[in-house]
mmCIF file of C-alpha atoms in Angstrom:
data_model
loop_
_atom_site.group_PDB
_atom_site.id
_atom_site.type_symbol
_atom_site.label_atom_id
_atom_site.label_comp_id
_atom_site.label_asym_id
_atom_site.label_seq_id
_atom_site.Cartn_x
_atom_site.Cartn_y
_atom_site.Cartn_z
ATOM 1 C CA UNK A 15 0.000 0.000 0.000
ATOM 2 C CA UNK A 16 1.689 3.687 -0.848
ATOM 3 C CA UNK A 17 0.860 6.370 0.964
ATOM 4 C CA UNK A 18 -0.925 7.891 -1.613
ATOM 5 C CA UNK A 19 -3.558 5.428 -0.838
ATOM 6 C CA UNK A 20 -3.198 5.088 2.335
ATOM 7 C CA UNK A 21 -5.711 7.872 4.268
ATOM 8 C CA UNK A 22 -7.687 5.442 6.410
ATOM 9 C CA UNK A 23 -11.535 5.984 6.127
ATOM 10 C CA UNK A 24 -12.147 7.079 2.960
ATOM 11 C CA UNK A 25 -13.349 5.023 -0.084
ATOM 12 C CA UNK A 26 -10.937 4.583 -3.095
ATOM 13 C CA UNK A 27 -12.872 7.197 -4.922
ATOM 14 C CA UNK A 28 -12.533 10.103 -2.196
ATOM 15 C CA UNK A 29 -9.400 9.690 -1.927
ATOM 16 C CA UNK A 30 -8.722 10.223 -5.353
ATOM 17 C CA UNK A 31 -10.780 13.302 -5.423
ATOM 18 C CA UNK A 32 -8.318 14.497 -2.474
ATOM 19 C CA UNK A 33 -5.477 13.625 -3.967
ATOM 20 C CA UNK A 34 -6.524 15.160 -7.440
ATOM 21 C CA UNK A 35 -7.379 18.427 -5.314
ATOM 22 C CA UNK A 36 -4.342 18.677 -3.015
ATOM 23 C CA UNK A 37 -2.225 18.039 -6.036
ATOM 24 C CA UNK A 38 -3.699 20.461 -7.879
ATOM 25 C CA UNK A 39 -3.717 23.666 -5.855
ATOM 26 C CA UNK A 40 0.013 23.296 -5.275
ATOM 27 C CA UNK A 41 0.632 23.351 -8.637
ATOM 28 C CA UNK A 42 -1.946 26.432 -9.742
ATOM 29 C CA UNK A 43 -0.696 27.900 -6.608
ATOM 30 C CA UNK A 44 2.600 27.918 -7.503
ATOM 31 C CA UNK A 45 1.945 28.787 -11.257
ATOM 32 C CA UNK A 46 -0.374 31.902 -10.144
ATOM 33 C CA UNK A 47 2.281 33.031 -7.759
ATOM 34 C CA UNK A 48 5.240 33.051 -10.556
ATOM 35 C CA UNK A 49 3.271 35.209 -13.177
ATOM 36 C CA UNK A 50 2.195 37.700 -9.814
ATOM 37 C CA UNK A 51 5.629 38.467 -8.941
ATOM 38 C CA UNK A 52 6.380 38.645 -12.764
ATOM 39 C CA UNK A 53 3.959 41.223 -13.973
ATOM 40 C CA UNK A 54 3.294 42.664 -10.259
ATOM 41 C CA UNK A 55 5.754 42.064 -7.913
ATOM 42 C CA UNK A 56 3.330 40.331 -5.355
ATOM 43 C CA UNK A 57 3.410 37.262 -3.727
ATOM 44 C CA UNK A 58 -0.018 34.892 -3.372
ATOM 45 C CA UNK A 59 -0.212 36.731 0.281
ATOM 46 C CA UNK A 60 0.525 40.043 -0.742
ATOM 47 C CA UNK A 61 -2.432 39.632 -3.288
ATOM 48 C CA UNK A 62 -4.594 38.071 -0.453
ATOM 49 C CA UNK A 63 -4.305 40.596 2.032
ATOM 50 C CA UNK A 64 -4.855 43.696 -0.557
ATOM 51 C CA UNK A 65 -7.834 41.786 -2.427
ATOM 52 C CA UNK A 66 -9.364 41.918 0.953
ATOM 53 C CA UNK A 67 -8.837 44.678 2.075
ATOM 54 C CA UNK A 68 -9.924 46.473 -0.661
ATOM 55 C CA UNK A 69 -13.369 44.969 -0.408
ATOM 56 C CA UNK A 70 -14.022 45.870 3.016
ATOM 57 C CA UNK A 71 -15.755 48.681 3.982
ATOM 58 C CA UNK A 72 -13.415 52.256 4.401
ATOM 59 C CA UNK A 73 -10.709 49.319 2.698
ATOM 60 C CA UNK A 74 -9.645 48.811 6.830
ATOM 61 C CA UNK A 75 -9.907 46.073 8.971
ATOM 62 C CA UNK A 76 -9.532 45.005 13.123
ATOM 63 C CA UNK A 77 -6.040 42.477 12.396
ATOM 64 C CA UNK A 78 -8.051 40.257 14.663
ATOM 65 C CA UNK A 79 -10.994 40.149 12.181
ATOM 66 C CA UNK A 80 -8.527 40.530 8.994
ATOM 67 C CA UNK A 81 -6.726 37.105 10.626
ATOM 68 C CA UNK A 82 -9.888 35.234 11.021
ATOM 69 C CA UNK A 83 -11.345 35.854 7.086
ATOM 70 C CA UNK A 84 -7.627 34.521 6.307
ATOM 71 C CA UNK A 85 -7.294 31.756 8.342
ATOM 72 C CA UNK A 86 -4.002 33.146 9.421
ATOM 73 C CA UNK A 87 -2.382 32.484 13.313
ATOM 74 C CA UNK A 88 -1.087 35.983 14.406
ATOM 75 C CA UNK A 89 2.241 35.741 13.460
ATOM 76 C CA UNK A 90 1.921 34.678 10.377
ATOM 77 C CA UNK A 91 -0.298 37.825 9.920
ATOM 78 C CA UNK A 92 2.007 40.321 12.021
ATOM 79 C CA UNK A 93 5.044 39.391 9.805
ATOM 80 C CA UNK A 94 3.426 39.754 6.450
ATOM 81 C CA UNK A 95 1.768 42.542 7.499
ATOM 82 C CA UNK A 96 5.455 44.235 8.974
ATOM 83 C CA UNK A 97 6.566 43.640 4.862
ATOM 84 C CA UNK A 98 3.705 44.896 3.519
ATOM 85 C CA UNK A 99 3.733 48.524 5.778
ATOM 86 C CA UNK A 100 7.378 48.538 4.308
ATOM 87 C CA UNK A 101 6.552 48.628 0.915
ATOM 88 C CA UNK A 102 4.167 51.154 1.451
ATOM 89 C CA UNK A 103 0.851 49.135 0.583
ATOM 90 C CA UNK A 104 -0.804 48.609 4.330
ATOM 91 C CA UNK A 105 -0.644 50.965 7.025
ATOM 92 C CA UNK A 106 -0.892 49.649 10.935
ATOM 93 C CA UNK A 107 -2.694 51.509 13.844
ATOM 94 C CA UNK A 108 -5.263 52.049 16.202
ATOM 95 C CA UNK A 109 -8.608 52.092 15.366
ATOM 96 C CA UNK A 110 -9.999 56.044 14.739
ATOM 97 C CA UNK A 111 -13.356 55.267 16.866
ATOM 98 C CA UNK A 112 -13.586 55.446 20.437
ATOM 99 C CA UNK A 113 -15.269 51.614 20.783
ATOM 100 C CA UNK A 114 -12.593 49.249 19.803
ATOM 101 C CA UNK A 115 -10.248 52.048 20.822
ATOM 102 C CA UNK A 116 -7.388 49.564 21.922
ATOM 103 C CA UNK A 117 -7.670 47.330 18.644
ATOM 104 C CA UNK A 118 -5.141 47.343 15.848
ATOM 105 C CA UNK A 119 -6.214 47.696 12.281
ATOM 106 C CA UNK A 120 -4.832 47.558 8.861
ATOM 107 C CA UNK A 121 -5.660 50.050 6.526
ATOM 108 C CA UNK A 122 -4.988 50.129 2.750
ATOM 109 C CA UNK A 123 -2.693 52.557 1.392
ATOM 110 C CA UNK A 124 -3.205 54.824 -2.199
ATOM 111 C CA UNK A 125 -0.575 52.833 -3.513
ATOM 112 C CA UNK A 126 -1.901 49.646 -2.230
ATOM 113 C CA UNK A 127 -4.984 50.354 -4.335
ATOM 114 C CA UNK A 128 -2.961 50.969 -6.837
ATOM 115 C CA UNK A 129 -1.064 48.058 -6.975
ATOM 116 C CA UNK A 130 -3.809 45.903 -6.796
ATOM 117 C CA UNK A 131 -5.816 47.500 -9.475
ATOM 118 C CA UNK A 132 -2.893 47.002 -11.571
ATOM 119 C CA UNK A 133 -2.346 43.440 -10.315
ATOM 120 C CA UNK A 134 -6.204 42.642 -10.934
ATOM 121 C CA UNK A 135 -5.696 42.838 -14.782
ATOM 122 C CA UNK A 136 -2.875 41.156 -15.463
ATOM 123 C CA UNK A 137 -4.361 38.506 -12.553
ATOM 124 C CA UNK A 138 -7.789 38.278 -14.646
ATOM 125 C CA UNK A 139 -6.027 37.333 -17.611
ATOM 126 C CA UNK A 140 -4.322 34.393 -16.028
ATOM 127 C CA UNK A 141 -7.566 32.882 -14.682
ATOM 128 C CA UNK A 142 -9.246 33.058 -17.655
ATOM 129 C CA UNK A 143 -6.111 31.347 -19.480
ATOM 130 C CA UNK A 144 -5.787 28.897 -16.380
ATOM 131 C CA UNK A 145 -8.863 28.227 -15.132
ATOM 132 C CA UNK A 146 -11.890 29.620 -16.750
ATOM 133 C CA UNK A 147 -11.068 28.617 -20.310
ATOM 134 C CA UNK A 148 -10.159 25.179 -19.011
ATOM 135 C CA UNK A 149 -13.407 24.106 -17.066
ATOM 136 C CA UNK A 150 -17.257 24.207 -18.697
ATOM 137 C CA UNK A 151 -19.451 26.430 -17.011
ATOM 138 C CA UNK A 152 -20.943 23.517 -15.177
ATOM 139 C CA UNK A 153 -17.770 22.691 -13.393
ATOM 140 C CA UNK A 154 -16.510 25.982 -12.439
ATOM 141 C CA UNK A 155 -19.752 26.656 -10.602
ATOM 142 C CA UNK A 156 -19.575 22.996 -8.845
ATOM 143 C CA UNK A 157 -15.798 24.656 -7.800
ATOM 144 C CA UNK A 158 -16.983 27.416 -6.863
ATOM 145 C CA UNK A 159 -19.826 25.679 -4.578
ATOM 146 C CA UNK A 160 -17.880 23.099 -2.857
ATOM 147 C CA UNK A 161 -15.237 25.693 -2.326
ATOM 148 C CA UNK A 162 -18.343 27.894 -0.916
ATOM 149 C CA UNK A 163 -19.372 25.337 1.652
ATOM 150 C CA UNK A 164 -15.665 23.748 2.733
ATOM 151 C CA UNK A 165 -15.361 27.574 4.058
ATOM 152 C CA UNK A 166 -18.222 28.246 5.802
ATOM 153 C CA UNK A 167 -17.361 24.849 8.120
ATOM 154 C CA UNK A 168 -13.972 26.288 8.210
ATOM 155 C CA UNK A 169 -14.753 29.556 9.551
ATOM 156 C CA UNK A 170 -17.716 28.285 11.782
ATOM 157 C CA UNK A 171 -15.341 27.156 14.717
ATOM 158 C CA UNK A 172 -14.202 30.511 15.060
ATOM 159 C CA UNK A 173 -17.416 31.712 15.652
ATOM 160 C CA UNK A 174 -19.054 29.047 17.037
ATOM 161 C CA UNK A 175 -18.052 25.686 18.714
ATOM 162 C CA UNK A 176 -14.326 26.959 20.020
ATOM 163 C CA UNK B 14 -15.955 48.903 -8.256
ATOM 164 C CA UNK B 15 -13.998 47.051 -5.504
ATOM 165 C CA UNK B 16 -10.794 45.366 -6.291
ATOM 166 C CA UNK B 17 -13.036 42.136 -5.490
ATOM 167 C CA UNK B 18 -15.202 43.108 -8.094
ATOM 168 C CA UNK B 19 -12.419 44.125 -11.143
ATOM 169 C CA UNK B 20 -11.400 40.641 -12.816
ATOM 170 C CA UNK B 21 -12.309 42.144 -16.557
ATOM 171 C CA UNK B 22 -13.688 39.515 -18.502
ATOM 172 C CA UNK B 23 -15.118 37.521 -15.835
ATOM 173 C CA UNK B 24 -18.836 37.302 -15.536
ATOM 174 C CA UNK B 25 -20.223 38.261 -12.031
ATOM 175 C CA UNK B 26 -20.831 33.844 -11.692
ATOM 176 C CA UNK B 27 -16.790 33.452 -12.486
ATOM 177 C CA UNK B 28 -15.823 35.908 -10.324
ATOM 178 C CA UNK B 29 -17.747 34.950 -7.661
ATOM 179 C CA UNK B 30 -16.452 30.960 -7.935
ATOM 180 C CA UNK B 31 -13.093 32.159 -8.391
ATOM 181 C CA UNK B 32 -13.080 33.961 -5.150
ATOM 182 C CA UNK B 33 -14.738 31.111 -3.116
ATOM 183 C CA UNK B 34 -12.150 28.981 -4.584
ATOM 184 C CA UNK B 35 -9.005 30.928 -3.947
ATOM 185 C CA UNK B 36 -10.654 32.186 -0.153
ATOM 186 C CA UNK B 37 -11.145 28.337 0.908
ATOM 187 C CA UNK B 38 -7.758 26.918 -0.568
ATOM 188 C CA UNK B 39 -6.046 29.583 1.350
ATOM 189 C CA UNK B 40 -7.891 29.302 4.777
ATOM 190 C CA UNK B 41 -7.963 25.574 4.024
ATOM 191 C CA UNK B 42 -4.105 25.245 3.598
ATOM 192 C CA UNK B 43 -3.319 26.954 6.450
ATOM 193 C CA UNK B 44 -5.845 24.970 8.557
ATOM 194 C CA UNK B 45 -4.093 21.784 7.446
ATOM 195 C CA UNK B 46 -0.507 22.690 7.357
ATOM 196 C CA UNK B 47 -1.227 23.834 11.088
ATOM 197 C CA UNK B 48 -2.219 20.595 11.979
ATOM 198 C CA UNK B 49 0.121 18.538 10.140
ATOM 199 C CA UNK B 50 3.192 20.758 12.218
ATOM 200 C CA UNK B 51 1.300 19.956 15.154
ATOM 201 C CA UNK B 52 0.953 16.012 14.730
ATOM 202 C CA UNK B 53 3.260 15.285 12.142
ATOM 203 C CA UNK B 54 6.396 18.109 12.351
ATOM 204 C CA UNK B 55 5.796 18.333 8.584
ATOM 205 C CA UNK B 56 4.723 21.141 6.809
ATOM 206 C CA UNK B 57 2.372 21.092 2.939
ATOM 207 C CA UNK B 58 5.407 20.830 1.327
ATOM 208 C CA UNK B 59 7.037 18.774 2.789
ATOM 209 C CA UNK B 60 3.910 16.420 3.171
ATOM 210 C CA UNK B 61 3.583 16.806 -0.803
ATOM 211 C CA UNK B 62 7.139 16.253 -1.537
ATOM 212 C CA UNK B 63 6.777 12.829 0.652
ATOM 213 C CA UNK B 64 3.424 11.649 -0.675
ATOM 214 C CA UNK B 65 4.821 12.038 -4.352
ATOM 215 C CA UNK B 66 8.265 10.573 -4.011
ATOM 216 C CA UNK B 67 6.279 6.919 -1.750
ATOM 217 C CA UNK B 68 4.144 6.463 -4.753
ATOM 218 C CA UNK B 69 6.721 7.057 -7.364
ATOM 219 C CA UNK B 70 8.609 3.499 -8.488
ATOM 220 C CA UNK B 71 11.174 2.741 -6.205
ATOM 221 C CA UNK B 72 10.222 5.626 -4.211
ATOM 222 C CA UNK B 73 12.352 8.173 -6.392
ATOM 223 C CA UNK B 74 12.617 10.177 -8.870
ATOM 224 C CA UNK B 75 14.373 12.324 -10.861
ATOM 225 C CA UNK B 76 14.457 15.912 -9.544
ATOM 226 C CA UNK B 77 13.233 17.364 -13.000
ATOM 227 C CA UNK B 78 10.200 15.078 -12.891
ATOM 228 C CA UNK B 79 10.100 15.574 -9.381
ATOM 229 C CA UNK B 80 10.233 19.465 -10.274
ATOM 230 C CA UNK B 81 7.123 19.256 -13.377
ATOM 231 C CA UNK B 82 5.277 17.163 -11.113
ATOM 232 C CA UNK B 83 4.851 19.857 -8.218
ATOM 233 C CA UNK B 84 4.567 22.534 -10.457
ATOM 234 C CA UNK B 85 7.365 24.164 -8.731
ATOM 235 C CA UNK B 86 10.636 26.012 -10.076
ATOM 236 C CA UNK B 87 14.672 24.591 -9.307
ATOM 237 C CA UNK B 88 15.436 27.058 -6.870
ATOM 238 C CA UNK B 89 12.496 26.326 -4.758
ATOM 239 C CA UNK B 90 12.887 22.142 -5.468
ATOM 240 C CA UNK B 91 16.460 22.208 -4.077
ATOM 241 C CA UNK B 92 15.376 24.602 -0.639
ATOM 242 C CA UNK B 93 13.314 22.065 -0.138
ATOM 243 C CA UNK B 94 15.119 18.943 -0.892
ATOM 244 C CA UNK B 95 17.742 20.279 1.168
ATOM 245 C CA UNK B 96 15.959 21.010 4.420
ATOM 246 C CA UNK B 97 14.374 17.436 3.868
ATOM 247 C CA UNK B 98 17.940 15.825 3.234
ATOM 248 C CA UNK B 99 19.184 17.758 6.522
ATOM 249 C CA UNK B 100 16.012 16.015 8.397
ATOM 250 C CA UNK B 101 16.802 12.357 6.695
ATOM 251 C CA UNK B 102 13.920 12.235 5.398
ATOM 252 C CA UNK B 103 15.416 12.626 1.853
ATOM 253 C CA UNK B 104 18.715 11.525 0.085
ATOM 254 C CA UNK B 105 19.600 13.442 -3.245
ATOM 255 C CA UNK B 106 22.200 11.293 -5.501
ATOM 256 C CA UNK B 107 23.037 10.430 -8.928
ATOM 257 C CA UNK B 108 21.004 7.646 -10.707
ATOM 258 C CA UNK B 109 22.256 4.503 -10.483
ATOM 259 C CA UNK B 110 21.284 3.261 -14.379
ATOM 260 C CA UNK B 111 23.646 4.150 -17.369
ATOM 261 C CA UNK B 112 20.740 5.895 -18.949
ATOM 262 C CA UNK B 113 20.338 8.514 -16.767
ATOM 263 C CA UNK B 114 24.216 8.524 -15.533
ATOM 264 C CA UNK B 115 23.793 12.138 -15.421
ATOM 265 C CA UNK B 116 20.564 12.959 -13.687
ATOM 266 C CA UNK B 117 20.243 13.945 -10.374
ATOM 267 C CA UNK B 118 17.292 11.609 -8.460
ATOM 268 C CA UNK B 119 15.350 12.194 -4.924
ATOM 269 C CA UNK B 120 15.352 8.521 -3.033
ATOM 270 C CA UNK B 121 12.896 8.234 -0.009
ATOM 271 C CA UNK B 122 14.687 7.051 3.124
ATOM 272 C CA UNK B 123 13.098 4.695 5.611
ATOM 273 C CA UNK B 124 12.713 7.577 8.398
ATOM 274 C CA UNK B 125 10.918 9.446 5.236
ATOM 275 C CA UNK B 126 8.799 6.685 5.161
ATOM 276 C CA UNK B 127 7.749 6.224 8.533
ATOM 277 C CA UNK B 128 7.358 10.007 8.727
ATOM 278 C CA UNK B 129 4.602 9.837 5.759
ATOM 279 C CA UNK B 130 2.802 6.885 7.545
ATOM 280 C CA UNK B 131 2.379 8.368 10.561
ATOM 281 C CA UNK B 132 1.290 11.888 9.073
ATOM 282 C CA UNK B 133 -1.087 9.686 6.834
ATOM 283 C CA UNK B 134 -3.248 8.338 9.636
ATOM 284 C CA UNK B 135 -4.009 11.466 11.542
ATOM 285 C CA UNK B 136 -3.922 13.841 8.342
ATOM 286 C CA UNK B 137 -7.249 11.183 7.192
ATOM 287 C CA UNK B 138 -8.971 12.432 10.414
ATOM 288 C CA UNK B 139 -7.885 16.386 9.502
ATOM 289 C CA UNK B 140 -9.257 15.632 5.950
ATOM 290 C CA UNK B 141 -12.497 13.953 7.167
ATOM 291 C CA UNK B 142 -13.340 16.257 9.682
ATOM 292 C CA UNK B 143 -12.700 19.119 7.244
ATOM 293 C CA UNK B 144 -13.473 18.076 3.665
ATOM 294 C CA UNK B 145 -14.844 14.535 3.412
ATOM 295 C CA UNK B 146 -17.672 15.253 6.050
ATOM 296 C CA UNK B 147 -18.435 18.428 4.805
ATOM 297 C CA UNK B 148 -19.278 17.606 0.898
ATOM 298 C CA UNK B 149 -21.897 15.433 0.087
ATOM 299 C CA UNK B 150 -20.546 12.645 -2.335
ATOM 300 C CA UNK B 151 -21.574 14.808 -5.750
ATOM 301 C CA UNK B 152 -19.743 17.956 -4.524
ATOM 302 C CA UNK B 153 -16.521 16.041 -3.344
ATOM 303 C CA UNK B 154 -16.831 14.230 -6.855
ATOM 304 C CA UNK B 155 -17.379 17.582 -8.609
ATOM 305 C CA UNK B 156 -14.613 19.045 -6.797
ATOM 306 C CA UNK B 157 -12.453 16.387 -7.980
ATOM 307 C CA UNK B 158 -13.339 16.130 -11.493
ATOM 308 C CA UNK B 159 -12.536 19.750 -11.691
ATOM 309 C CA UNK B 160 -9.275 19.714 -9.961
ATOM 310 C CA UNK B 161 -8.164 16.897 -12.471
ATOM 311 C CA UNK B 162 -9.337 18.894 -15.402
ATOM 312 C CA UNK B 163 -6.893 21.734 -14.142
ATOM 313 C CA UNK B 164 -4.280 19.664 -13.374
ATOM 314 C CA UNK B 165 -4.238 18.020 -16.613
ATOM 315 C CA UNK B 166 -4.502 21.646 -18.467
ATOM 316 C CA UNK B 167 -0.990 23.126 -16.249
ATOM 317 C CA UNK B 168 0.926 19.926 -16.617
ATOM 318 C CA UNK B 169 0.413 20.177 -20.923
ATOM 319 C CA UNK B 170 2.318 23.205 -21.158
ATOM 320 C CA UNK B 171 5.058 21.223 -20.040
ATOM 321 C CA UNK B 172 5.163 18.032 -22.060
ATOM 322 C CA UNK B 173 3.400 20.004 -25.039
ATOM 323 C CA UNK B 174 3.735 23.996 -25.884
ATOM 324 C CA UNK B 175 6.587 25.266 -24.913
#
């Protein structure tokens, strides 16, 4: 028996479906992450961080809220964070309003807009060729639904159970 | 229009399953590489790099096939191999057949395959509890259907194009 086979409790065919998925998110992952830092000098996180930020509402966010739509443990979030506010993209600080006056939030910069704007249409172009163009409509929109419901479980403990 | 929003040539349905997709791969990678330090000492890659190399022949491989077959790029490969090889987990070594006198191969050692059996049996819990369980049987099939379809598109390039 390999390994590959070998996660106990699942039937033949979920374990395939695993394995097809595990495999291939490291290798999109890695392909989407060469052509970001080629065309706009951003790493998968960098792109992360500012696609989220910019969608939230004043583009600023409590860290502690920022970390838990990520999935990120705090240092992982304070040290990409510290890069970011180096580069000019995020700024860190205390929140403006006097009720979560002792949290810490992360606020998009002009040029952080910027650079995500800018990233966002070379980034289009390589879903479409990488992605979109590859699956039917039919199996996009299955993606797109199992991906919907694996993270709503995924973010329930952190509001709920724990 | 949010940076969420801006992938030009998407419709509103692509952009949408693109973001679930990309949102729950990154939250779900982290969730799992957490737990597989925590049980296992191992991190994604290195769980990858093992899973690949126990089900090759022989339980090696060639460090360009090794390299196509994670999607990733030499400099990366060798970081990796390295740490591994520093851990035992991994020898690196010429191949031992005339054919390839010249090719550099990645061999399995016996630690590195304990280590990938005992990741194996609690990383089947971590992938029950947070994929298997989660899915009903259409959207895990759906899910990996459309992760083979992508694979299948970002390995041609490869073998094929250029």
């Amino acid at each position: 028996m390999t390994a590959r086979r070998g996660l106990e409790g699942l039937t033949p065919e979920q374990q395939r479906s695993w394995n097809a998925f595990m495999e291939m998110q490291e290798v999109l992952r890695s392909r989407i992450e060469q052509r970001l830092l080629a065309h706009s000098g951003l790493s998968n996180a960098d792109y992360t961080v500012l696609v989220v930020l910019a969608a939230a509402p004043g583009r600023r966010m409590r860290l502690v809220d920022l970390g838990a739509t990520l999935g990120w443990e705090r240092s992982r979030l304070y040290h990409q964070l510290t890069r970011m506010c180096r580069r000019g993209l995020v700024q860190r600080g205390p929140m403006p309003d006097a009720q979560h006056a002792r949290a810490i939030q992360a606020v998009l910069t002009d040029d952080g807009m910027a650079a995500i704007r800018q990233a966002c249409r070379h980034h289009a172009r390589d879903v479409r060729e990488l992605v979109v163009d590859v699956l039917d409509d039919r199996q996009l929109e299955a993606l797109g639904e199992a991906s919907s419901a694996l993270l709503a479980a995924l973010r329930a403990p952190e509001q709920g159970r724990a």
